[in-house]
Structure formats: structure tokens, C-alpha cells
Amino acid sequence: MKHYRKIRLLTVLILLGLLTFSCQDEINEENLNSLVEEKQAEDESNPIQLGEKLENPYSVSNMRKALDNLTGGNAKVTSVNGAKISSINNTTSEELITATHYYIKFKPKTEEELDLIKQDTLLYFFDYPLDHVAIEGDGTYRDPEVADDQPTYQYTYATIDHPLPETVKYEILEELFIPQEEEDEEETNDLLSEEEQVAYQQKLSTVKKAVTLKIENGINNDILIALEEEALRITGNLEEEQIDPNEEKTTGVQGAKRWRRPSKWTPEGYIRVYDTTLKKWIGLEGVKVRVGRWFTWRHGFVNSNGYYSTARFRRSVRYKMDWERHHFALRSGFWASAQYTGPYRRGTWDWMIGNGDRHQYYATIFRAAHHYYYKDIKGLRRPPQNTFWKSQMRIRASRSQDAGSGGSHAGVRRVWGLGDGIYIYTYGRSSSQTYATTIHELAHASHWNFQRINHNVSKLILAESWARGVQWELTRMVYTNYVPQYSTLGYTGFVQDLIDRAGITKSTNLYYDKAEGKTLRRPTGFKNYTDNVSGFTIRQLEDALKGINTFNGWRNQIKSINPNNPTKENIDETYNFWNNQ
């Protein structure tokens, strides 16, 4: 099977070779095999071993047993531990406890099927079964029975009336009764995109609807709490700290102890990463933190200071973080999502991601992707969006340092489901280098998204000059003095020179910004040149790319896009400098 995967990967790489922009250096035939071996090594690294399988307290059968225990089998009981049962008199547990949710295992066979199920933003997906103990730490779980060329199974839970895709095979593992309490009111989160905000409100509405139905059937919050505690107890899942050994339980169950009703608490904490360029800790703004237990999960988003919080719980929760948002996701291997399983606890969780941690690398790529997709990008077009007809942008965070490239983009990989749309190869480099490379590759993706055929046949100098320019413009919003390396006839400084009113003086390696009075580092070995162009915006230069696939055509269209710019007559001088040896 491994041999089959190697053949498949080689075939895909060869087919896509002509349609891939591999930045900084070309991926040549010599390092093609090392690239394949690196993919295999990453696929097999850090696999999560499943923990102990637990008896499910939320199954309909166990919930019925719990209710019978609470009522002592007496259908006419009117209260449990002082909590009034308003309308379940003369009603059996079989009639009262019916499925509210299904525990589901999806079995996607292709990238497209995986994308299809994950379009449903109302569901939480996991790559491991939810009735097993999750192991804290790095890595992903892959079911051993899944073929190497297919995604692993995806586990989730959904209300019984939730529509499921007919084209993706799935199995209902168990019928569930989830005694959810009435939710606290939660504020709208301004870190959500418009699509995520709609999904969040739908999810909140679904939960409230389910709670309302149970309350109308006479099961109030006190009964829900008691019922859940008893189900946890009889299945051996009640935490020791919730059992009071000094009090006898009043349900008549011999030998059982009375539970302590746990108070509500708020999962929260700080997640920050150390930036090796800025030499300080940075809040991982936009990261989605999931918290939950069994079949009840909620999430919160990290703000610019690194703080996050979620809806309240009564018991211990598992913290979990995936390096993804609705529109993009990081991958650590061919099928492996970049993720981290945090601790299981009743208390806060802070995660300070220090230098040398692989998640420092993931965090920096995430920061750049989040910037391009969700933050201010000076009017530029966003990279490809995750919609019904278009899949999530997947970014491979490769830890190989010898693949001969800082990064690469191939739109067809994403469209055809043949792999990740973007590869980043900057592991071990500075934070600003990784950030800038990610911006660069996303600029290619955005260019491809609104140009398609013209992008695919664009001359290298056009495509790379544009991506290099966006790299400079957006990266310096975070790293103020950032200037990338440029070269004539390829990765040129054409965009920067049309925007920043700067010039190179004498034959030094210093770049003098006349507008801001700053001297910035330039690579050595450049010709003497004075930039006499200014006043163009990055969006104007992007608009000038429409219908263009040559550097010369772009130059001509730029001249007409801002006719009132008094320096436009000097564009030829800038063009000639970068378009010659």
C-alpha cells in the first residue's frame, strides 16, 4: 500500500508540475523523490493511539436506566431530590426518553466527500471516536482499516432531524439522549466571518429548540442535571470529585452515593506564540478553540491579546484546537490535519507556544492565512473561499527543509482534490520569513482565483512580481521594516517601486525610503537605479492584472488605470530596470 501511495504521489506531482508555481527555487527531478519521502514520513509521524473505550452514558438505553433509578421504577413519582417533575406522571422511561441525537461515523472516500460533509458548519467533526479516551498531545488518529488513499473516518453527533448528505456513506453508531440544559445567552462574536456568524446563530437556535422541547415534556433543568449524573454514575464515568462519600443517595439504589451538583464554570485561557522576529509573545488572534465532553461541544475564538472563552459547563471538559478556520486549514501530512488535543480538566488552559515547537511553525502560518482571509488587506481580493462549489483552502505545513523551495501553489490540486493547494517549506526559519512566504503563496492563490487561465499561462516574472509585491505590502503591516529579496527577470520589486516613492542611491545595498526618511536593507549586487514612480495602490495594481498574462501587458494596463498619476510616465524606467539582466 505504501508503494501504491508513492506511485500515486509521483504521478500527481508530475502531472501538476507545469501548473505549479514553486517559489524561490524550482522543484527539480533530483529532489522529487525526497519530496515524496517527506510526505510519507509526515503521514506516519505522531499517530494518536486510541485510549480506553468507555461505556456511553448518553445512549438512550442508559438514559432510560438512569431515569428508572431516579424514580425507583415508580411512574407516579412527582419529584427527584426535591426537583419537581411536572408532567411525566404515568409515563414510562421508554416513552419519555427517546433519541434527541445520533452518534455518527462518516466514511468519506475522496477529498471531495470530506469537503462536502465539512461544509456543514453546524456540526463538530473529530478524527477519533467520541466514546474513547482522547490522548492529550500532538498528532492525529487514522483508523487502521481505512485505505491509504482515502481520508480517515469522521465522527460527529447531530440532532435526529438534521439533514445528512446522501452522497457520503455514514453509519449511525448509536441513538443518544443528550440532556442539555438551557443555554446561557452568548454575545455575538466579532471575530466570526459572515458565514460563520450565520452558522453560529443556527447552532444556538438548534440547541435552544431541543432544550425547549424537553422542558415542555416536563423535564426541567434540575431533572436534566440529576439524570445526566446518574447516567454517568452507572456507566462508570462520574468523576470522583463529584461524588460525596458521606451522603447516601435518596433514590433507593443500594450502595450508591449522592452526587454533588456541580456549579457552572467558564472554560477560558490564553494562547500565544513566541515571534522570533519581533522577540515577543503574540496573541493567536482568530484561532478557534473547541471545548467539550462526549457529545456536547462549544467553541470560542482567541482575540488579539491571546484570550478566549466559551459557553459554560458544569463538569470537566477536553480542550482541543485545530489550525483551521472555515476558509482554510493547515495540514501536517497527506491526510493529517494540524491540530492539538489539550488537557481534560475543570479549569482554565493556557498554551504558550515557544521557540522550537512545531506548533510555533503552524501558528505563524495560521497568523498569515488569517490575515489574508479575515483582516485588513488594503482592498485586495481574498484568496479562494470555502463555498458549496469550492473546497476549503488546505495549506501543507511541511517540515522538510531540503525540498528546494520556500513554498508552492497549484490551484488545480485544490480543485481536483489531488492534494493541498499550498505547500510551505520554511520550517526552522524566522517568523517573518514563514509569515511572508505564506502571504506570497496566498497571493498566487488569489491571483489564480480571479484569473484562472491567464494565471496558469502567465510569465513567471508577472506572477512572481505580483506575489512578491503583495508579500511586501501585507507582511510589513506586521513586520514594519520588512523588505523581501528581489531579483530582475523574476521576483522583482516592481510593485513596491510603484507604491512606496523610494529609490536606490549609489551602488550600495541600502534602500532609502524618501517618503518616510528610513534606510532599509536591500540585497547586494543590484544595479544603480532611481525609482521615480509613486501614488499607485496595491488594489489598482491588482485590478490591472485582469485579462493579462505578460509583464509587458501589465505595465501597459497600469498606465491607464490611474491616468491622473503625475509619475505614470516614469513607469517604463522602472519596468526596464526589472525586466533586464
CSV table of C-alpha atoms in Angstrom, one decimal, residues 28-466:
chain,number,residue,atom,x,y,z
A,28,ASN,CA,13.8,19.7,-9.8
A,29,GLU,CA,13.8,16.0,-10.6
A,30,GLU,CA,16.6,15.3,-8.1
A,31,ASN,CA,14.6,16.4,-5.1
A,32,LEU,CA,11.3,15.0,-6.3
A,33,ASN,CA,11.9,11.7,-4.6
A,34,SER,CA,12.9,13.4,-1.3
A,35,LEU,CA,9.6,15.4,-1.5
A,36,VAL,CA,7.6,12.1,-1.8
A,37,GLU,CA,9.6,10.5,1.0
A,38,GLU,CA,8.9,13.6,3.2
A,39,LYS,CA,5.2,13.3,2.5
A,40,GLN,CA,5.3,9.6,3.6
A,41,ALA,CA,7.3,10.4,6.7
A,42,GLU,CA,4.9,13.1,7.8
A,43,ASP,CA,1.9,10.8,7.2
A,44,GLU,CA,3.4,8.3,9.6
A,45,SER,CA,4.6,10.7,12.2
A,46,ASN,CA,3.0,11.2,15.6
A,47,PRO,CA,-0.1,9.0,15.2
A,48,ILE,CA,-2.5,9.1,18.1
A,49,GLN,CA,-3.3,5.8,19.7
A,50,LEU,CA,-6.8,5.5,20.9
A,51,GLY,CA,-7.4,5.4,24.6
A,52,GLU,CA,-9.8,3.1,26.5
A,53,LYS,CA,-13.3,2.6,25.1
A,54,LEU,CA,-15.9,3.9,27.5
A,55,GLU,CA,-19.5,2.9,28.1
A,56,ASN,CA,-21.7,5.6,26.6
A,57,PRO,CA,-23.8,7.3,29.3
A,58,TYR,CA,-25.8,9.2,26.7
A,59,SER,CA,-27.2,6.2,24.9
A,60,VAL,CA,-31.0,6.0,25.0
A,61,SER,CA,-30.8,2.7,26.8
A,62,ASN,CA,-28.5,4.0,29.6
A,63,MET,CA,-30.5,7.2,30.0
A,64,ARG,CA,-33.7,5.1,30.5
A,65,LYS,CA,-31.9,3.1,33.1
A,66,ALA,CA,-30.8,6.3,34.8
A,67,LEU,CA,-34.4,7.6,34.9
A,68,ASP,CA,-35.7,4.3,36.3
A,69,ASN,CA,-33.1,4.5,39.0
A,70,LEU,CA,-34.0,8.1,39.9
A,71,THR,CA,-37.7,7.3,40.2
A,72,GLY,CA,-37.2,3.9,41.8
A,73,GLY,CA,-39.3,2.5,39.0
A,74,ASN,CA,-42.3,4.4,40.2
A,75,ALA,CA,-44.0,6.1,37.3
A,76,LYS,CA,-46.1,8.2,39.7
A,77,VAL,CA,-43.2,9.9,41.4
A,78,THR,CA,-43.5,13.7,41.3
A,79,SER,CA,-40.0,14.8,42.4
A,80,VAL,CA,-36.4,13.7,42.5
A,81,ASN,CA,-34.2,15.1,45.2
A,82,GLY,CA,-36.7,17.9,45.6
A,83,ALA,CA,-36.8,18.8,41.9
A,84,LYS,CA,-40.4,18.7,40.7
A,85,ILE,CA,-41.3,16.6,37.6
A,86,SER,CA,-44.2,18.5,36.2
A,87,SER,CA,-45.7,16.2,33.6
A,88,ILE,CA,-44.1,12.8,33.4
A,89,ASN,CA,-46.5,11.1,35.8
A,90,ASN,CA,-47.8,7.8,34.5
A,91,THR,CA,-45.2,8.0,31.7
A,92,THR,CA,-42.6,5.2,31.3
A,93,SER,CA,-38.9,5.9,30.7
A,94,GLU,CA,-39.3,4.3,27.3
A,95,GLU,CA,-41.9,6.8,26.3
A,96,LEU,CA,-40.1,9.8,27.9
A,97,ILE,CA,-36.5,9.1,26.9
A,98,THR,CA,-36.3,9.0,23.1
A,99,ALA,CA,-33.5,9.9,20.8
A,100,THR,CA,-32.6,13.5,20.5
A,101,HIS,CA,-29.3,13.0,18.6
A,102,TYR,CA,-27.4,10.4,16.6
A,103,TYR,CA,-23.8,9.4,17.1
A,104,ILE,CA,-22.5,9.2,13.5
A,105,LYS,CA,-19.4,7.9,11.7
A,106,PHE,CA,-18.9,9.3,8.2
A,107,LYS,CA,-16.8,7.3,5.7
A,108,PRO,CA,-15.6,9.7,3.0
A,109,LYS,CA,-13.7,8.0,0.2
A,110,THR,CA,-12.4,11.1,-1.5
A,111,GLU,CA,-11.2,14.7,-0.8
A,112,GLU,CA,-14.4,15.9,-2.3
A,113,GLU,CA,-16.6,13.8,0.0
A,114,LEU,CA,-14.6,15.1,3.0
A,115,ASP,CA,-15.2,18.6,1.8
A,116,LEU,CA,-18.9,18.0,1.4
A,117,ILE,CA,-19.5,16.9,5.0
A,118,LYS,CA,-17.4,19.7,6.4
A,119,GLN,CA,-19.5,22.2,4.6
A,120,ASP,CA,-21.9,21.7,7.5
A,121,THR,CA,-20.7,24.2,10.0
A,122,LEU,CA,-23.4,23.2,12.5
A,123,LEU,CA,-21.5,20.0,13.3
A,124,TYR,CA,-18.3,19.3,15.1
A,125,PHE,CA,-16.1,16.7,13.4
A,126,PHE,CA,-13.4,14.5,15.0
A,127,ASP,CA,-11.0,12.0,13.5
A,128,TYR,CA,-11.3,9.7,16.5
A,129,PRO,CA,-14.4,8.0,18.1
A,130,LEU,CA,-16.0,10.1,20.8
A,131,ASP,CA,-16.6,7.2,23.1
A,132,HIS,CA,-12.9,6.6,23.6
A,133,VAL,CA,-10.5,8.4,25.9
A,134,ALA,CA,-8.7,11.1,23.9
A,135,ILE,CA,-4.9,11.3,24.4
A,136,GLU,CA,-3.5,14.7,25.1
A,137,GLY,CA,-0.8,16.0,22.8
A,138,ASP,CA,0.3,16.3,19.2
A,139,GLY,CA,-0.7,14.3,16.2
A,140,THR,CA,-3.8,12.8,14.6
A,141,TYR,CA,-5.6,9.5,14.6
A,142,ARG,CA,-6.1,7.4,11.5
A,143,ASP,CA,-8.3,4.4,11.5
A,144,PRO,CA,-6.2,1.3,10.5
A,145,GLU,CA,-8.9,-0.1,8.4
A,146,VAL,CA,-9.1,3.0,6.1
A,147,ALA,CA,-7.2,2.7,2.8
A,148,ASP,CA,-4.1,4.8,2.4
A,149,ASP,CA,-5.6,6.8,-0.4
A,150,GLN,CA,-8.7,7.8,1.4
A,151,PRO,CA,-9.5,10.2,4.3
A,152,THR,CA,-9.9,8.7,7.7
A,153,TYR,CA,-13.4,8.3,9.2
A,154,GLN,CA,-15.0,11.4,10.7
A,155,TYR,CA,-17.1,11.2,13.9
A,156,THR,CA,-19.8,13.7,15.0
A,157,TYR,CA,-23.2,14.0,16.6
A,158,ALA,CA,-26.3,15.6,15.2
A,159,THR,CA,-29.9,16.1,16.1
A,160,ILE,CA,-32.2,13.4,14.7
A,161,ASP,CA,-33.8,15.9,12.3
A,162,HIS,CA,-30.5,17.2,11.0
A,163,PRO,CA,-30.2,16.7,7.2
A,164,LEU,CA,-27.2,14.5,6.3
A,165,PRO,CA,-25.6,14.3,2.8
A,166,GLU,CA,-27.0,11.4,0.7
A,167,THR,CA,-23.8,11.0,-1.3
A,168,VAL,CA,-21.4,10.3,1.5
A,169,LYS,CA,-21.6,6.9,3.3
A,170,TYR,CA,-22.2,7.1,7.0
A,171,GLU,CA,-23.2,4.8,9.9
A,172,ILE,CA,-25.4,5.7,12.9
A,173,LEU,CA,-23.4,4.2,15.7
A,174,GLU,CA,-25.9,4.9,18.5
A,175,GLU,CA,-29.1,6.8,19.4
A,176,LEU,CA,-28.5,9.4,22.0
A,177,PHE,CA,-30.4,11.3,24.6
A,178,ILE,CA,-28.5,14.5,25.4
A,179,PRO,CA,-29.9,16.2,28.4
A,180,GLN,CA,-28.8,19.7,27.5
A,181,GLU,CA,-29.6,22.5,29.9
A,182,GLU,CA,-31.0,25.8,28.8
A,183,GLU,CA,-28.1,27.8,27.3
A,184,ASP,CA,-26.7,31.0,28.7
A,185,GLU,CA,-27.1,33.9,26.4
A,186,GLU,CA,-23.9,34.4,24.4
A,187,GLU,CA,-22.8,37.6,22.7
A,188,THR,CA,-22.2,37.9,19.0
A,189,ASN,CA,-18.5,37.3,18.3
A,190,ASP,CA,-16.9,39.9,16.0
A,191,LEU,CA,-14.1,37.5,15.1
A,192,LEU,CA,-16.5,35.5,13.1
A,193,SER,CA,-16.9,35.9,9.3
A,194,GLU,CA,-20.4,36.5,7.9
A,195,GLU,CA,-20.8,32.8,7.0
A,196,GLU,CA,-19.6,31.7,10.5
A,197,GLN,CA,-21.9,34.1,12.2
A,198,VAL,CA,-24.9,32.7,10.4
A,199,ALA,CA,-23.8,29.1,11.3
A,200,TYR,CA,-23.2,30.1,14.9
A,201,GLN,CA,-26.7,31.6,15.3
A,202,GLN,CA,-28.3,28.5,13.6
A,203,LYS,CA,-26.4,26.2,16.0
A,204,LEU,CA,-27.5,28.2,19.0
A,205,SER,CA,-31.1,28.1,17.7
A,206,THR,CA,-31.0,24.3,17.3
A,207,VAL,CA,-29.8,23.8,20.9
A,208,LYS,CA,-32.5,26.1,22.3
A,209,LYS,CA,-35.1,24.3,20.3
A,210,ALA,CA,-34.0,20.9,21.7
A,211,VAL,CA,-34.0,22.2,25.2
A,212,THR,CA,-37.4,23.8,24.9
A,213,LEU,CA,-39.0,20.5,23.7
A,214,LYS,CA,-37.6,18.6,26.7
A,215,ILE,CA,-38.8,21.3,29.1
A,216,GLU,CA,-42.3,21.2,27.5
A,217,ASN,CA,-42.2,17.4,28.2
A,218,GLY,CA,-41.8,18.1,31.9
A,219,ILE,CA,-38.0,17.7,32.3
A,220,ASN,CA,-36.7,20.9,33.8
A,221,ASN,CA,-33.0,21.8,34.3
A,222,ASP,CA,-32.9,20.2,37.8
A,223,ILE,CA,-34.1,16.8,36.4
A,224,LEU,CA,-31.7,17.1,33.4
A,225,ILE,CA,-28.8,17.5,35.8
A,226,ALA,CA,-29.8,14.6,38.0
A,227,LEU,CA,-30.5,12.4,35.0
A,228,GLU,CA,-27.1,13.1,33.5
A,229,GLU,CA,-25.3,12.5,36.8
A,230,GLU,CA,-27.0,9.2,37.3
A,231,ALA,CA,-26.2,8.0,33.7
A,232,LEU,CA,-22.5,9.0,34.3
A,233,ARG,CA,-22.5,7.0,37.6
A,234,ILE,CA,-24.0,3.8,36.3
A,235,THR,CA,-21.6,3.7,33.3
A,236,GLY,CA,-18.5,4.4,35.5
A,237,ASN,CA,-17.9,7.9,34.0
A,238,LEU,CA,-18.7,10.1,37.0
A,239,GLU,CA,-15.6,11.9,38.2
A,240,GLU,CA,-14.6,11.1,41.8
A,241,GLU,CA,-14.7,14.7,42.9
A,242,GLN,CA,-18.4,14.9,42.1
A,243,ILE,CA,-19.3,12.0,44.5
A,244,ASP,CA,-19.9,12.8,48.1
A,245,PRO,CA,-18.9,9.7,50.1
A,246,ASN,CA,-20.6,10.9,53.3
A,247,GLU,CA,-24.2,11.2,51.9
A,248,GLU,CA,-26.5,8.4,51.0
A,249,LYS,CA,-28.3,8.8,47.7
A,250,THR,CA,-32.1,9.2,48.1
A,251,THR,CA,-33.1,7.2,45.0
A,252,GLY,CA,-33.2,3.9,46.8
A,253,VAL,CA,-30.3,2.5,44.7
A,254,GLN,CA,-28.4,0.3,47.3
A,255,GLY,CA,-24.8,1.3,47.8
A,256,ALA,CA,-24.9,4.4,45.7
A,257,LYS,CA,-23.7,7.7,46.9
A,258,ARG,CA,-25.3,11.1,46.5
A,259,TRP,CA,-23.8,13.4,43.8
A,260,ARG,CA,-22.6,16.9,44.4
A,261,ARG,CA,-24.4,19.2,42.0
A,262,PRO,CA,-21.5,20.9,40.1
A,263,SER,CA,-21.7,24.6,39.6
A,264,LYS,CA,-21.2,26.2,36.2
A,265,TRP,CA,-17.8,27.4,35.2
A,266,THR,CA,-16.3,29.0,32.1
A,267,PRO,CA,-13.5,27.4,30.1
A,268,GLU,CA,-11.1,30.1,29.2
A,269,GLY,CA,-7.4,30.9,28.8
A,270,TYR,CA,-4.7,32.4,26.8
A,271,ILE,CA,-3.0,31.1,23.6
A,272,ARG,CA,0.1,32.9,22.5
A,273,VAL,CA,3.2,32.2,20.3
A,274,TYR,CA,6.7,33.5,20.5
A,275,ASP,CA,7.6,35.6,17.5
A,276,THR,CA,11.3,35.1,16.7
A,277,THR,CA,11.5,38.3,14.6
A,278,LEU,CA,9.6,40.6,16.9
A,279,LYS,CA,11.1,38.9,20.0
A,280,LYS,CA,7.9,38.9,21.9
A,281,TRP,CA,4.8,36.8,22.6
A,282,ILE,CA,1.9,37.3,20.2
A,283,GLY,CA,-1.8,36.5,20.8
A,284,LEU,CA,-3.0,34.0,18.2
A,285,GLU,CA,-6.0,36.1,17.1
A,286,GLY,CA,-8.7,34.1,15.2
A,287,VAL,CA,-7.7,30.6,16.5
A,288,LYS,CA,-10.8,28.5,17.2
A,289,VAL,CA,-10.7,26.6,20.5
A,290,ARG,CA,-13.1,23.7,21.0
A,291,VAL,CA,-14.1,22.6,24.4
A,292,GLY,CA,-16.4,19.8,25.4
A,293,ARG,CA,-17.1,16.3,26.6
A,294,TRP,CA,-18.8,13.4,25.0
A,295,PHE,CA,-21.5,14.8,22.7
A,296,THR,CA,-21.6,18.4,23.9
A,297,TRP,CA,-19.1,20.8,22.4
A,298,ARG,CA,-18.7,24.5,22.2
A,299,HIS,CA,-16.1,26.9,20.9
A,300,GLY,CA,-14.5,30.3,21.3
A,301,PHE,CA,-12.1,32.4,19.4
A,302,VAL,CA,-8.8,33.9,20.5
A,303,ASN,CA,-8.6,37.7,20.4
A,304,SER,CA,-5.6,39.8,19.6
A,305,ASN,CA,-4.4,39.6,23.2
A,306,GLY,CA,-4.5,35.8,23.1
A,307,TYR,CA,-7.6,35.4,25.4
A,308,TYR,CA,-10.5,33.1,24.6
A,309,SER,CA,-13.6,31.9,26.5
A,310,THR,CA,-16.6,29.7,25.7
A,311,ALA,CA,-20.0,28.8,26.9
A,312,ARG,CA,-20.2,27.5,30.5
A,313,PHE,CA,-20.1,23.8,31.6
A,314,ARG,CA,-20.7,22.0,34.8
A,315,ARG,CA,-18.1,19.3,34.5
A,316,SER,CA,-14.6,18.8,33.3
A,317,VAL,CA,-14.0,19.4,29.6
A,318,ARG,CA,-11.5,18.4,26.9
A,319,TYR,CA,-9.7,21.3,25.2
A,320,LYS,CA,-8.9,20.9,21.5
A,321,MET,CA,-7.5,23.2,18.9
A,322,ASP,CA,-7.3,22.8,15.1
A,323,TRP,CA,-5.2,25.1,13.0
A,324,GLU,CA,-8.1,26.0,10.7
A,325,ARG,CA,-11.0,28.3,10.1
A,326,HIS,CA,-13.9,28.0,7.7
A,327,HIS,CA,-12.0,29.1,4.6
A,328,PHE,CA,-8.6,27.4,5.2
A,329,ALA,CA,-6.9,24.6,7.1
A,330,LEU,CA,-3.4,23.6,7.9
A,331,ARG,CA,-2.2,20.1,7.3
A,332,SER,CA,0.8,18.3,8.7
A,333,GLY,CA,0.7,15.3,6.4
A,334,PHE,CA,-1.1,13.9,3.3
A,335,TRP,CA,-4.4,13.4,5.2
A,336,ALA,CA,-3.4,14.7,8.6
A,337,SER,CA,-4.8,17.9,9.9
A,338,ALA,CA,-2.5,20.1,12.0
A,339,GLN,CA,-4.1,20.0,15.4
A,340,TYR,CA,-3.5,19.7,19.2
A,341,THR,CA,-5.5,17.9,21.8
A,342,GLY,CA,-5.3,19.8,25.1
A,343,PRO,CA,-5.9,18.7,28.6
A,344,TYR,CA,-9.1,17.3,30.2
A,345,ARG,CA,-9.9,19.4,33.2
A,346,ARG,CA,-12.2,21.6,35.1
A,347,GLY,CA,-10.2,24.8,34.9
A,348,THR,CA,-8.5,27.2,32.5
A,349,TRP,CA,-6.0,26.2,29.9
A,350,ASP,CA,-3.1,28.5,28.8
A,351,TRP,CA,-0.8,27.5,26.0
A,352,MET,CA,2.4,29.4,25.4
A,353,ILE,CA,4.0,28.1,22.2
A,354,GLY,CA,7.7,28.6,22.5
A,355,ASN,CA,10.6,28.6,20.1
A,356,GLY,CA,11.4,25.3,18.5
A,357,ASP,CA,7.9,23.8,19.0
A,358,ARG,CA,6.5,22.6,15.7
A,359,HIS,CA,3.3,24.4,16.6
A,360,GLN,CA,5.2,27.7,16.5
A,361,TYR,CA,5.6,27.0,12.8
A,362,TYR,CA,1.9,26.1,12.4
A,363,ALA,CA,0.9,29.2,14.4
A,364,THR,CA,2.9,31.6,12.2
A,365,ILE,CA,1.4,30.1,9.0
A,366,PHE,CA,-2.1,30.4,10.6
A,367,ARG,CA,-1.5,34.1,11.5
A,368,ALA,CA,-0.6,34.9,7.9
A,369,ALA,CA,-3.5,33.0,6.5
A,370,HIS,CA,-5.9,34.5,9.0
A,371,HIS,CA,-4.6,37.9,8.0
A,372,TYR,CA,-5.2,37.4,4.3
A,373,TYR,CA,-8.7,35.8,4.8
A,374,TYR,CA,-10.2,37.8,7.6
A,375,LYS,CA,-8.3,41.0,8.3
A,376,ASP,CA,-7.4,44.3,6.6
A,377,ILE,CA,-5.6,43.6,3.3
A,378,LYS,CA,-5.8,47.1,1.8
A,379,GLY,CA,-8.7,46.4,-0.5
A,380,LEU,CA,-7.2,43.3,-2.2
A,381,ARG,CA,-9.3,40.3,-3.2
A,382,ARG,CA,-9.4,37.4,-0.8
A,383,PRO,CA,-8.0,34.0,-1.7
A,384,PRO,CA,-10.4,31.2,-2.8
A,385,GLN,CA,-13.4,30.9,-0.4
A,386,ASN,CA,-14.9,27.8,1.1
A,387,THR,CA,-18.4,27.5,-0.6
A,388,PHE,CA,-20.6,24.7,-1.7
A,389,TRP,CA,-18.9,24.5,-5.1
A,390,LYS,CA,-15.4,25.3,-3.9
A,391,SER,CA,-13.4,23.5,-1.1
A,392,GLN,CA,-11.5,24.8,1.8
A,393,MET,CA,-8.0,26.0,1.1
A,394,ARG,CA,-5.6,23.5,2.5
A,395,ILE,CA,-2.1,24.6,3.4
A,396,ARG,CA,0.5,21.9,3.9
A,397,ALA,CA,2.9,23.0,6.7
A,398,SER,CA,5.8,20.8,5.6
A,399,ARG,CA,8.8,20.4,7.9
A,400,SER,CA,11.1,19.4,5.1
A,401,GLN,CA,13.9,21.9,4.6
A,402,ASP,CA,15.5,20.4,1.6
A,403,ALA,CA,12.7,20.5,-1.0
A,404,GLY,CA,14.3,23.3,-2.9
A,405,SER,CA,11.5,25.8,-2.4
A,406,GLY,CA,10.1,28.2,0.1
A,407,GLY,CA,6.6,27.4,-1.0
A,408,SER,CA,4.4,26.4,-3.9
A,409,HIS,CA,0.8,26.9,-5.1
A,410,ALA,CA,-1.2,24.9,-7.6
A,411,GLY,CA,-4.9,25.8,-7.8
A,412,VAL,CA,-5.7,22.5,-9.7
A,413,ARG,CA,-4.6,20.5,-6.7
A,414,ARG,CA,-7.4,22.0,-4.7
A,415,VAL,CA,-10.0,21.9,-7.4
A,416,TRP,CA,-9.3,18.3,-8.5
A,417,GLY,CA,-8.9,17.1,-4.9
A,418,LEU,CA,-5.3,15.9,-5.7
A,419,GLY,CA,-3.7,17.4,-2.7
A,420,ASP,CA,-3.2,20.6,-0.8
A,421,GLY,CA,-3.4,23.8,-2.7
A,422,ILE,CA,-0.4,25.4,-1.0
A,423,TYR,CA,2.8,23.9,0.4
A,424,ILE,CA,5.1,25.9,2.8
A,425,TYR,CA,8.7,24.8,3.3
A,426,THR,CA,10.1,27.3,5.8
A,427,TYR,CA,10.3,25.1,9.0
A,428,GLY,CA,13.2,26.4,11.1
A,429,ARG,CA,13.3,29.9,9.5
A,430,SER,CA,12.3,33.1,11.2
A,431,SER,CA,8.7,34.1,12.0
A,432,SER,CA,8.8,36.9,9.4
A,433,GLN,CA,10.1,34.6,6.7
A,434,THR,CA,7.4,32.0,7.3
A,435,TYR,CA,4.7,34.7,7.5
A,436,ALA,CA,5.9,36.3,4.3
A,437,THR,CA,6.1,33.1,2.4
A,438,THR,CA,2.5,32.2,3.4
A,439,ILE,CA,1.3,35.6,2.2
A,440,HIS,CA,3.2,35.1,-1.1
A,441,GLU,CA,1.5,31.7,-1.8
A,442,LEU,CA,-1.9,33.0,-0.9
A,443,ALA,CA,-1.3,35.9,-3.3
A,444,HIS,CA,-0.8,33.3,-6.0
A,445,ALA,CA,-4.0,31.6,-4.9
A,446,SER,CA,-5.9,34.9,-5.1
A,447,HIS,CA,-4.4,35.8,-8.5
A,448,TRP,CA,-5.4,32.3,-9.8
A,449,ASN,CA,-8.9,32.6,-8.3
A,450,PHE,CA,-9.8,35.7,-10.3
A,451,GLN,CA,-7.7,35.0,-13.4
A,452,ARG,CA,-7.6,31.2,-13.8
A,453,ILE,CA,-6.4,30.6,-17.4
A,454,ASN,CA,-4.5,33.8,-17.6
A,455,HIS,CA,-2.7,33.0,-14.3
A,456,ASN,CA,-1.9,29.4,-15.5
A,457,VAL,CA,-0.2,30.7,-18.6
A,458,SER,CA,1.3,33.8,-17.0
A,459,LYS,CA,5.0,34.5,-17.5
A,460,LEU,CA,7.0,33.8,-14.3
A,461,ILE,CA,8.1,37.4,-14.0
A,462,LEU,CA,4.4,38.6,-13.9
A,463,ALA,CA,3.1,36.0,-11.4
A,464,GLU,CA,6.1,36.2,-9.1
A,465,SER,CA,6.4,40.0,-9.2
A,466,TRP,CA,2.8,40.3,-8.2
